[in-house]
Amino acid sequence: ENGFVATGGVLWDRSERWILGYNRHLRFCFVNEAELWGIKDGLELLLERNYDSVLIQTDSIEAINAIQGQAPNSSDLI
């Protein structure tokens, strides 16, 4: 649904050591968009820290499909 939402995530290294956690408020958007914003924010943080190999884990099949190009482009993020 469309409503006031926040997004965030946790970043781990290959040895499963915590790197950092992050979050932010998004105001009003769809849940699927919040999932994509969370992934995008995490990727940007990793790039800033010079990580070049990433495994994305999410429980959102809609986000997975959008990233893999298997969903209609309903967001400005993709």
mmCIF file of N, CA and C in Angstrom:
data_model
loop_
_atom_site.group_PDB
_atom_site.id
_atom_site.type_symbol
_atom_site.label_atom_id
_atom_site.label_comp_id
_atom_site.label_asym_id
_atom_site.label_seq_id
_atom_site.Cartn_x
_atom_site.Cartn_y
_atom_site.Cartn_z
ATOM 1 N N GLU A 1 0.824 -1.180 0.000
ATOM 2 C CA GLU A 1 0.000 0.000 0.000
ATOM 3 C C GLU A 1 0.869 1.244 0.000
ATOM 4 N N ASN A 2 0.255 2.369 -0.323
ATOM 5 C CA ASN A 2 0.948 3.641 -0.350
ATOM 6 C C ASN A 2 0.792 4.301 1.018
ATOM 7 N N GLY A 3 1.897 4.633 1.671
ATOM 8 C CA GLY A 3 1.817 5.260 2.981
ATOM 9 C C GLY A 3 3.159 5.757 3.449
ATOM 10 N N PHE A 4 3.208 6.254 4.684
ATOM 11 C CA PHE A 4 4.440 6.762 5.275
ATOM 12 C C PHE A 4 5.327 5.577 5.600
ATOM 13 N N VAL A 5 6.501 5.529 4.991
ATOM 14 C CA VAL A 5 7.365 4.357 5.159
ATOM 15 C C VAL A 5 8.809 4.773 5.409
ATOM 16 N N ALA A 6 9.573 3.820 5.881
ATOM 17 C CA ALA A 6 11.015 3.976 6.049
ATOM 18 C C ALA A 6 11.674 2.758 5.428
ATOM 19 N N THR A 7 12.949 2.865 5.187
ATOM 20 C CA THR A 7 13.693 1.747 4.628
ATOM 21 C C THR A 7 15.031 1.650 5.336
ATOM 22 N N GLY A 8 15.688 0.538 5.164
ATOM 23 C CA GLY A 8 16.992 0.369 5.785
ATOM 24 C C GLY A 8 17.563 -0.990 5.473
ATOM 25 N N GLY A 9 18.696 -1.250 6.045
ATOM 26 C CA GLY A 9 19.339 -2.530 5.820
ATOM 27 C C GLY A 9 20.549 -2.702 6.706
ATOM 28 N N VAL A 10 21.162 -3.859 6.571
ATOM 29 C CA VAL A 10 22.372 -4.196 7.308
ATOM 30 C C VAL A 10 23.388 -4.701 6.299
ATOM 31 N N LEU A 11 24.618 -4.239 6.409
ATOM 32 C CA LEU A 11 25.681 -4.656 5.503
ATOM 33 C C LEU A 11 26.682 -5.517 6.266
ATOM 34 N N TRP A 12 27.027 -6.670 5.659
ATOM 35 C CA TRP A 12 27.961 -7.624 6.249
ATOM 36 C C TRP A 12 29.074 -7.890 5.255
ATOM 37 N N ASP A 13 30.247 -8.278 5.748
ATOM 38 C CA ASP A 13 31.318 -8.667 4.835
ATOM 39 C C ASP A 13 31.259 -10.178 4.575
ATOM 40 N N ARG A 14 32.205 -10.695 3.816
ATOM 41 C CA ARG A 14 32.213 -12.119 3.458
ATOM 42 C C ARG A 14 32.300 -13.041 4.662
ATOM 43 N N SER A 15 32.900 -12.567 5.728
ATOM 44 C CA SER A 15 33.043 -13.366 6.949
ATOM 45 C C SER A 15 31.856 -13.177 7.880
ATOM 46 N N GLU A 16 30.807 -12.539 7.367
ATOM 47 C CA GLU A 16 29.583 -12.245 8.106
ATOM 48 C C GLU A 16 29.828 -11.330 9.300
ATOM 49 N N ARG A 17 30.829 -10.458 9.167
ATOM 50 C CA ARG A 17 31.062 -9.426 10.173
ATOM 51 C C ARG A 17 30.266 -8.190 9.786
ATOM 52 N N TRP A 18 29.642 -7.589 10.784
ATOM 53 C CA TRP A 18 28.818 -6.408 10.571
ATOM 54 C C TRP A 18 29.679 -5.252 10.078
ATOM 55 N N ILE A 19 29.249 -4.610 8.997
ATOM 56 C CA ILE A 19 29.912 -3.404 8.498
ATOM 57 C C ILE A 19 29.173 -2.183 9.035
ATOM 58 N N LEU A 20 27.883 -2.103 8.734
ATOM 59 C CA LEU A 20 27.064 -1.001 9.237
ATOM 60 C C LEU A 20 25.594 -1.282 8.996
ATOM 61 N N GLY A 21 24.765 -0.527 9.695
ATOM 62 C CA GLY A 21 23.329 -0.542 9.482
ATOM 63 C C GLY A 21 22.901 0.846 9.042
ATOM 64 N N TYR A 22 21.796 0.933 8.347
ATOM 65 C CA TYR A 22 21.349 2.234 7.836
ATOM 66 C C TYR A 22 19.832 2.246 7.745
ATOM 67 N N ASN A 23 19.262 3.444 7.776
ATOM 68 C CA ASN A 23 17.823 3.609 7.566
ATOM 69 C C ASN A 23 17.538 5.056 7.220
ATOM 70 N N ARG A 24 16.370 5.270 6.668
ATOM 71 C CA ARG A 24 15.892 6.633 6.416
ATOM 72 C C ARG A 24 14.396 6.602 6.152
ATOM 73 N N HIS A 25 13.749 7.723 6.438
ATOM 74 C CA HIS A 25 12.321 7.874 6.171
ATOM 75 C C HIS A 25 12.129 8.300 4.725
ATOM 76 N N LEU A 26 11.089 7.750 4.094
ATOM 77 C CA LEU A 26 10.820 8.042 2.686
ATOM 78 C C LEU A 26 9.546 8.844 2.476
ATOM 79 N N ARG A 27 8.890 9.207 3.535
ATOM 80 C CA ARG A 27 7.595 9.871 3.449
ATOM 81 C C ARG A 27 6.578 8.927 2.827
ATOM 82 N N PHE A 28 5.972 9.324 1.715
ATOM 83 C CA PHE A 28 4.928 8.503 1.115
ATOM 84 C C PHE A 28 5.430 7.828 -0.150
ATOM 85 N N CYS A 29 5.335 6.511 -0.187
ATOM 86 C CA CYS A 29 5.664 5.753 -1.389
ATOM 87 C C CYS A 29 5.083 4.349 -1.240
ATOM 88 N N PHE A 30 5.171 3.581 -2.291
ATOM 89 C CA PHE A 30 4.712 2.205 -2.250
ATOM 90 C C PHE A 30 5.758 1.332 -1.566
ATOM 91 N N VAL A 31 5.312 0.238 -0.966
ATOM 92 C CA VAL A 31 6.213 -0.674 -0.262
ATOM 93 C C VAL A 31 7.302 -1.192 -1.194
ATOM 94 N N ASN A 32 6.935 -1.532 -2.426
ATOM 95 C CA ASN A 32 7.931 -2.031 -3.384
ATOM 96 C C ASN A 32 9.015 -0.991 -3.649
ATOM 97 N N GLU A 33 8.619 0.273 -3.715
ATOM 98 C CA GLU A 33 9.601 1.343 -3.909
ATOM 99 C C GLU A 33 10.522 1.455 -2.699
ATOM 100 N N ALA A 34 9.968 1.290 -1.499
ATOM 101 C CA ALA A 34 10.789 1.340 -0.288
ATOM 102 C C ALA A 34 11.832 0.227 -0.297
ATOM 103 N N GLU A 35 11.445 -0.965 -0.745
ATOM 104 C CA GLU A 35 12.401 -2.077 -0.856
ATOM 105 C C GLU A 35 13.538 -1.710 -1.801
ATOM 106 N N LEU A 36 13.194 -1.135 -2.947
ATOM 107 C CA LEU A 36 14.216 -0.759 -3.926
ATOM 108 C C LEU A 36 15.103 0.372 -3.411
ATOM 109 N N TRP A 37 14.519 1.346 -2.702
ATOM 110 C CA TRP A 37 15.326 2.427 -2.121
ATOM 111 C C TRP A 37 16.317 1.853 -1.116
ATOM 112 N N GLY A 38 15.874 0.891 -0.303
ATOM 113 C CA GLY A 38 16.767 0.276 0.678
ATOM 114 C C GLY A 38 17.943 -0.419 0.022
ATOM 115 N N ILE A 39 17.676 -1.138 -1.058
ATOM 116 C CA ILE A 39 18.744 -1.819 -1.794
ATOM 117 C C ILE A 39 19.685 -0.793 -2.420
ATOM 118 N N LYS A 40 19.109 0.226 -3.041
ATOM 119 C CA LYS A 40 19.925 1.281 -3.674
ATOM 120 C C LYS A 40 20.814 1.978 -2.645
ATOM 121 N N ASP A 41 20.245 2.334 -1.501
ATOM 122 C CA ASP A 41 21.031 2.998 -0.457
ATOM 123 C C ASP A 41 22.188 2.115 0.001
ATOM 124 N N GLY A 42 21.920 0.828 0.185
ATOM 125 C CA GLY A 42 22.971 -0.096 0.598
ATOM 126 C C GLY A 42 24.079 -0.213 -0.430
ATOM 127 N N LEU A 43 23.699 -0.293 -1.700
ATOM 128 C CA LEU A 43 24.704 -0.374 -2.763
ATOM 129 C C LEU A 43 25.565 0.884 -2.817
ATOM 130 N N GLU A 44 24.938 2.042 -2.648
ATOM 131 C CA GLU A 44 25.700 3.296 -2.658
ATOM 132 C C GLU A 44 26.688 3.352 -1.494
ATOM 133 N N LEU A 45 26.262 2.891 -0.315
ATOM 134 C CA LEU A 45 27.163 2.876 0.838
ATOM 135 C C LEU A 45 28.346 1.940 0.601
ATOM 136 N N LEU A 46 28.085 0.801 -0.013
ATOM 137 C CA LEU A 46 29.171 -0.138 -0.308
ATOM 138 C C LEU A 46 30.135 0.427 -1.347
ATOM 139 N N LEU A 47 29.598 1.090 -2.365
ATOM 140 C CA LEU A 47 30.463 1.712 -3.374
ATOM 141 C C LEU A 47 31.352 2.792 -2.760
ATOM 142 N N GLU A 48 30.786 3.577 -1.840
ATOM 143 C CA GLU A 48 31.568 4.612 -1.157
ATOM 144 C C GLU A 48 32.734 4.007 -0.384
ATOM 145 N N ARG A 49 32.575 2.748 0.034
ATOM 146 C CA ARG A 49 33.611 2.062 0.817
ATOM 147 C C ARG A 49 34.450 1.122 -0.053
ATOM 148 N N ASN A 50 34.313 1.270 -1.368
ATOM 149 C CA ASN A 50 35.109 0.525 -2.353
ATOM 150 C C ASN A 50 34.875 -0.983 -2.365
ATOM 151 N N TYR A 51 33.695 -1.424 -1.985
ATOM 152 C CA TYR A 51 33.335 -2.832 -2.156
ATOM 153 C C TYR A 51 32.890 -3.013 -3.600
ATOM 154 N N ASP A 52 33.374 -4.054 -4.255
ATOM 155 C CA ASP A 52 33.015 -4.250 -5.659
ATOM 156 C C ASP A 52 32.327 -5.583 -5.932
ATOM 157 N N SER A 53 32.119 -6.380 -4.918
ATOM 158 C CA SER A 53 31.418 -7.653 -5.063
ATOM 159 C C SER A 53 30.305 -7.686 -4.025
ATOM 160 N N VAL A 54 29.066 -7.858 -4.490
ATOM 161 C CA VAL A 54 27.915 -7.715 -3.601
ATOM 162 C C VAL A 54 26.935 -8.858 -3.809
ATOM 163 N N LEU A 55 26.377 -9.356 -2.723
ATOM 164 C CA LEU A 55 25.271 -10.303 -2.748
ATOM 165 C C LEU A 55 24.094 -9.600 -2.087
ATOM 166 N N ILE A 56 23.005 -9.438 -2.822
ATOM 167 C CA ILE A 56 21.816 -8.773 -2.292
ATOM 168 C C ILE A 56 20.863 -9.840 -1.786
ATOM 169 N N GLN A 57 20.409 -9.684 -0.543
ATOM 170 C CA GLN A 57 19.402 -10.578 0.012
ATOM 171 C C GLN A 57 18.176 -9.756 0.370
ATOM 172 N N THR A 58 17.024 -10.182 -0.129
ATOM 173 C CA THR A 58 15.766 -9.512 0.163
ATOM 174 C C THR A 58 14.655 -10.547 0.169
ATOM 175 N N ASP A 59 13.601 -10.263 0.906
ATOM 176 C CA ASP A 59 12.438 -11.147 0.908
ATOM 177 C C ASP A 59 11.349 -10.638 -0.041
ATOM 178 N N SER A 60 11.674 -9.642 -0.846
ATOM 179 C CA SER A 60 10.706 -9.045 -1.768
ATOM 180 C C SER A 60 10.899 -9.592 -3.180
ATOM 181 N N ILE A 61 10.013 -10.469 -3.599
ATOM 182 C CA ILE A 61 10.086 -11.019 -4.960
ATOM 183 C C ILE A 61 9.892 -9.911 -5.993
ATOM 184 N N GLU A 62 9.100 -8.898 -5.647
ATOM 185 C CA GLU A 62 8.901 -7.783 -6.567
ATOM 186 C C GLU A 62 10.207 -7.024 -6.797
ATOM 187 N N ALA A 63 10.984 -6.809 -5.742
ATOM 188 C CA ALA A 63 12.276 -6.129 -5.891
ATOM 189 C C ALA A 63 13.237 -6.980 -6.712
ATOM 190 N N ILE A 64 13.259 -8.274 -6.459
ATOM 191 C CA ILE A 64 14.128 -9.181 -7.221
ATOM 192 C C ILE A 64 13.771 -9.133 -8.701
ATOM 193 N N ASN A 65 12.480 -9.235 -8.999
ATOM 194 C CA ASN A 65 12.041 -9.195 -10.399
ATOM 195 C C ASN A 65 12.396 -7.868 -11.061
ATOM 196 N N ALA A 66 12.243 -6.771 -10.328
ATOM 197 C CA ALA A 66 12.568 -5.456 -10.893
ATOM 198 C C ALA A 66 14.064 -5.350 -11.188
ATOM 199 N N ILE A 67 14.888 -5.826 -10.274
ATOM 200 C CA ILE A 67 16.342 -5.768 -10.468
ATOM 201 C C ILE A 67 16.762 -6.634 -11.647
ATOM 202 N N GLN A 68 16.118 -7.780 -11.799
ATOM 203 C CA GLN A 68 16.456 -8.694 -12.894
ATOM 204 C C GLN A 68 15.783 -8.313 -14.206
ATOM 205 N N GLY A 69 15.011 -7.227 -14.195
ATOM 206 C CA GLY A 69 14.360 -6.768 -15.416
ATOM 207 C C GLY A 69 13.150 -7.589 -15.810
ATOM 208 N N GLN A 70 12.541 -8.273 -14.853
ATOM 209 C CA GLN A 70 11.399 -9.138 -15.136
ATOM 210 C C GLN A 70 10.080 -8.535 -14.681
ATOM 211 N N ALA A 71 10.097 -7.270 -14.321
ATOM 212 C CA ALA A 71 8.874 -6.623 -13.853
ATOM 213 C C ALA A 71 8.670 -5.337 -14.638
ATOM 214 N N PRO A 72 7.420 -4.903 -14.762
ATOM 215 C CA PRO A 72 7.177 -3.616 -15.423
ATOM 216 C C PRO A 72 7.900 -2.504 -14.674
ATOM 217 N N ASN A 73 8.413 -1.536 -15.386
ATOM 218 C CA ASN A 73 9.140 -0.427 -14.769
ATOM 219 C C ASN A 73 8.149 0.550 -14.154
ATOM 220 N N SER A 74 7.833 0.329 -12.868
ATOM 221 C CA SER A 74 6.872 1.186 -12.187
ATOM 222 C C SER A 74 7.554 2.132 -11.212
ATOM 223 N N SER A 75 8.865 2.187 -11.239
ATOM 224 C CA SER A 75 9.599 3.035 -10.311
ATOM 225 C C SER A 75 10.683 3.804 -11.054
ATOM 226 N N ASP A 76 10.985 4.987 -10.562
ATOM 227 C CA ASP A 76 12.073 5.780 -11.128
ATOM 228 C C ASP A 76 13.440 5.213 -10.755
ATOM 229 N N LEU A 77 13.474 4.238 -9.855
ATOM 230 C CA LEU A 77 14.743 3.685 -9.381
ATOM 231 C C LEU A 77 15.379 2.733 -10.367
ATOM 232 N N ILE A 78 14.583 2.087 -11.198
ATOM 233 C CA ILE A 78 15.112 1.074 -12.121
ATOM 234 C C ILE A 78 15.150 1.651 -13.518
#
